[in-house]
Amino acid sequence: DSSTGRRVSQNSYPSGIDAVLLVTGDTYPDGLAAGPIAAMLGGPVLLTGTNSLPTATKNELLRLLPSTVIIVGGPAAVPNAIASSIGDLGLDVQRISGPDRYATAAALSDAFITHGSRPVFIATGEAFPDALYGAAAGGHFGGPMLLSRTISLPISTRQELERFFPQ
């Protein structure tokens, strides 16, 4: 929940960080894809609700005063009203999203990770346990966490893999 995220952030990050990634606390895929990116940027992943920015998250944003708050996911996951409320705090807000969880993970990877010698982690976007392990490894090794369907590879994931591994 958002208060747990705040406590982890307080114990892990001093004020004055560059970026915070904000994801919905209602579902997991965007948060798993955000984990390695947050580690690479040296900031936390914080949670928001669907209807309002939780007080614990708002207070942590005010404590950290990040240069940028990166909202991960579209308006269905994190509504524009929440983005506006963060902007009202005087913080710069950016959004990275795609039409679905697979495209959002690929967009995060594309925005922050250059192709090359970094490993790429892929797990199902339909259940969280495998992606949880991959996200932790991605954070450690500086590689993205991409998501797949159980029976097929989404086009957005395939295109991002082709960026890392051109034919």
XYZ file of C-alpha atoms in Angstrom:
167
model
C 0.000 0.000 0.000
C 1.047 3.646 -0.288
C 2.140 3.962 3.353
C 4.487 0.975 2.976
C 5.929 2.536 -0.180
C 6.467 5.768 1.697
C 8.350 4.012 4.515
C 10.564 2.143 2.043
C 11.273 5.385 0.211
C 12.066 7.258 3.435
C 14.559 4.584 4.427
C 16.150 4.347 0.991
C 16.264 7.797 -0.584
C 17.405 11.188 0.630
C 15.573 14.279 -0.533
C 16.554 15.929 -3.780
C 16.321 12.929 -6.113
C 15.890 13.208 -9.862
C 12.849 11.025 -10.454
C 9.986 9.182 -8.827
C 7.930 6.689 -10.794
C 4.247 6.691 -9.880
C 2.054 3.671 -10.633
C -1.417 2.512 -9.734
C -1.647 0.386 -6.622
C -4.688 -1.399 -8.066
C -2.785 -3.661 -10.476
C 0.796 -4.853 -10.750
C 2.119 -4.813 -14.368
C 3.108 -1.145 -14.608
C 4.817 -1.315 -11.222
C 6.863 -4.341 -12.220
C 8.003 -2.669 -15.431
C 8.774 0.537 -13.488
C 10.991 -1.163 -10.888
C 14.164 -1.559 -12.964
C 13.783 1.952 -14.393
C 13.398 3.459 -10.915
C 16.525 1.603 -9.776
C 18.439 2.908 -12.774
C 17.262 6.481 -12.120
C 18.020 6.226 -8.395
C 14.503 6.857 -7.139
C 11.509 4.964 -5.771
C 8.306 3.616 -7.220
C 5.350 5.087 -5.347
C 1.704 4.060 -5.499
C -1.427 6.009 -6.172
C -5.077 5.131 -5.948
C -7.502 5.356 -8.826
C -9.540 8.233 -7.430
C -7.014 10.338 -5.560
C -3.373 10.691 -4.614
C -2.935 9.026 -1.199
C -1.750 11.310 1.575
C 1.291 9.097 2.243
C 2.377 9.369 -1.408
C 1.717 13.116 -1.524
C 3.775 13.660 1.628
C 6.623 11.559 0.251
C 6.647 13.528 -3.002
C 6.853 16.745 -0.982
C 9.694 15.325 1.097
C 11.675 14.064 -1.899
C 11.002 17.015 -4.214
C 12.005 15.057 -7.322
C 12.935 16.871 -10.505
C 10.323 14.770 -12.313
C 7.427 12.524 -11.400
C 7.022 9.921 -14.124
C 3.530 8.495 -14.234
C 3.612 4.970 -15.627
C 0.438 3.914 -17.402
C -2.382 5.621 -19.207
C -5.250 7.662 -17.765
C -7.246 4.497 -17.085
C -4.501 3.388 -14.671
C -3.528 6.810 -13.279
C -6.183 9.419 -14.085
C -5.302 12.861 -15.430
C -6.768 14.393 -12.248
C -3.977 12.724 -10.251
C -1.380 14.045 -12.692
C -2.874 17.518 -12.240
C -2.786 17.233 -8.445
C 0.936 16.408 -8.635
C 1.500 19.371 -10.927
C -0.356 21.532 -8.391
C 2.393 20.593 -5.896
C 4.863 22.386 -8.171
C 6.391 19.176 -9.514
C 7.146 18.401 -13.154
C 4.962 15.525 -14.349
C 5.569 13.253 -17.332
C 3.558 10.246 -18.426
C 4.860 7.141 -20.150
C 2.229 4.746 -21.370
C 0.994 2.569 -24.163
C -2.391 1.202 -25.136
C -1.874 -1.794 -22.834
C 0.505 -3.140 -20.165
C 2.803 -4.688 -22.786
C 3.185 -1.457 -24.737
C 3.687 0.520 -21.509
C 6.572 -1.757 -20.467
C 8.098 -1.413 -23.939
C 7.675 2.392 -23.859
C 9.480 2.576 -20.506
C 12.329 0.507 -21.853
C 12.552 2.614 -25.005
C 12.517 5.883 -23.060
C 15.250 5.014 -20.570
C 17.388 2.096 -21.665
C 19.743 2.131 -24.611
C 20.221 -1.122 -26.441
C 23.540 -2.842 -26.118
C 25.023 -5.142 -23.551
C 22.222 -4.851 -20.998
C 20.146 -7.970 -20.383
C 16.436 -7.916 -21.142
C 14.014 -9.723 -18.844
C 10.684 -11.070 -20.091
C 7.856 -12.530 -18.048
C 4.145 -12.973 -18.384
C 2.017 -9.876 -17.942
C -0.869 -12.085 -16.852
C 0.468 -13.006 -13.398
C 3.025 -11.257 -11.232
C 5.365 -13.802 -9.560
C 7.780 -14.387 -12.451
C 7.821 -10.704 -13.371
C 8.623 -9.840 -9.760
C 11.867 -11.808 -9.960
C 12.691 -10.395 -13.388
C 12.059 -6.824 -12.230
C 14.471 -7.277 -9.329
C 17.114 -8.694 -11.669
C 16.462 -5.880 -14.143
C 17.038 -3.328 -11.414
C 20.315 -5.006 -10.462
C 21.642 -5.423 -13.997
C 20.161 -2.257 -15.530
C 17.927 -4.061 -18.001
C 14.229 -3.636 -18.699
C 11.349 -5.852 -17.603
C 9.230 -6.557 -20.666
C 5.913 -8.350 -20.514
C 4.439 -11.084 -22.683
C 1.191 -12.940 -22.990
C 1.245 -16.612 -22.043
C 0.623 -17.882 -25.562
C 1.965 -15.068 -27.758
C 4.465 -12.234 -27.817
C 2.744 -8.828 -28.129
C 3.854 -6.699 -31.061
C 5.098 -3.919 -28.743
C 7.299 -6.388 -26.843
C 8.600 -7.903 -30.074
C 9.454 -4.457 -31.444
C 11.334 -3.513 -28.271
C 13.265 -6.790 -28.395
C 14.213 -6.020 -31.998
C 15.647 -2.708 -30.789
C 17.929 -4.604 -28.417
C 18.651 -7.475 -30.784
C 18.453 -6.211 -34.377
C 18.225 -8.865 -37.081
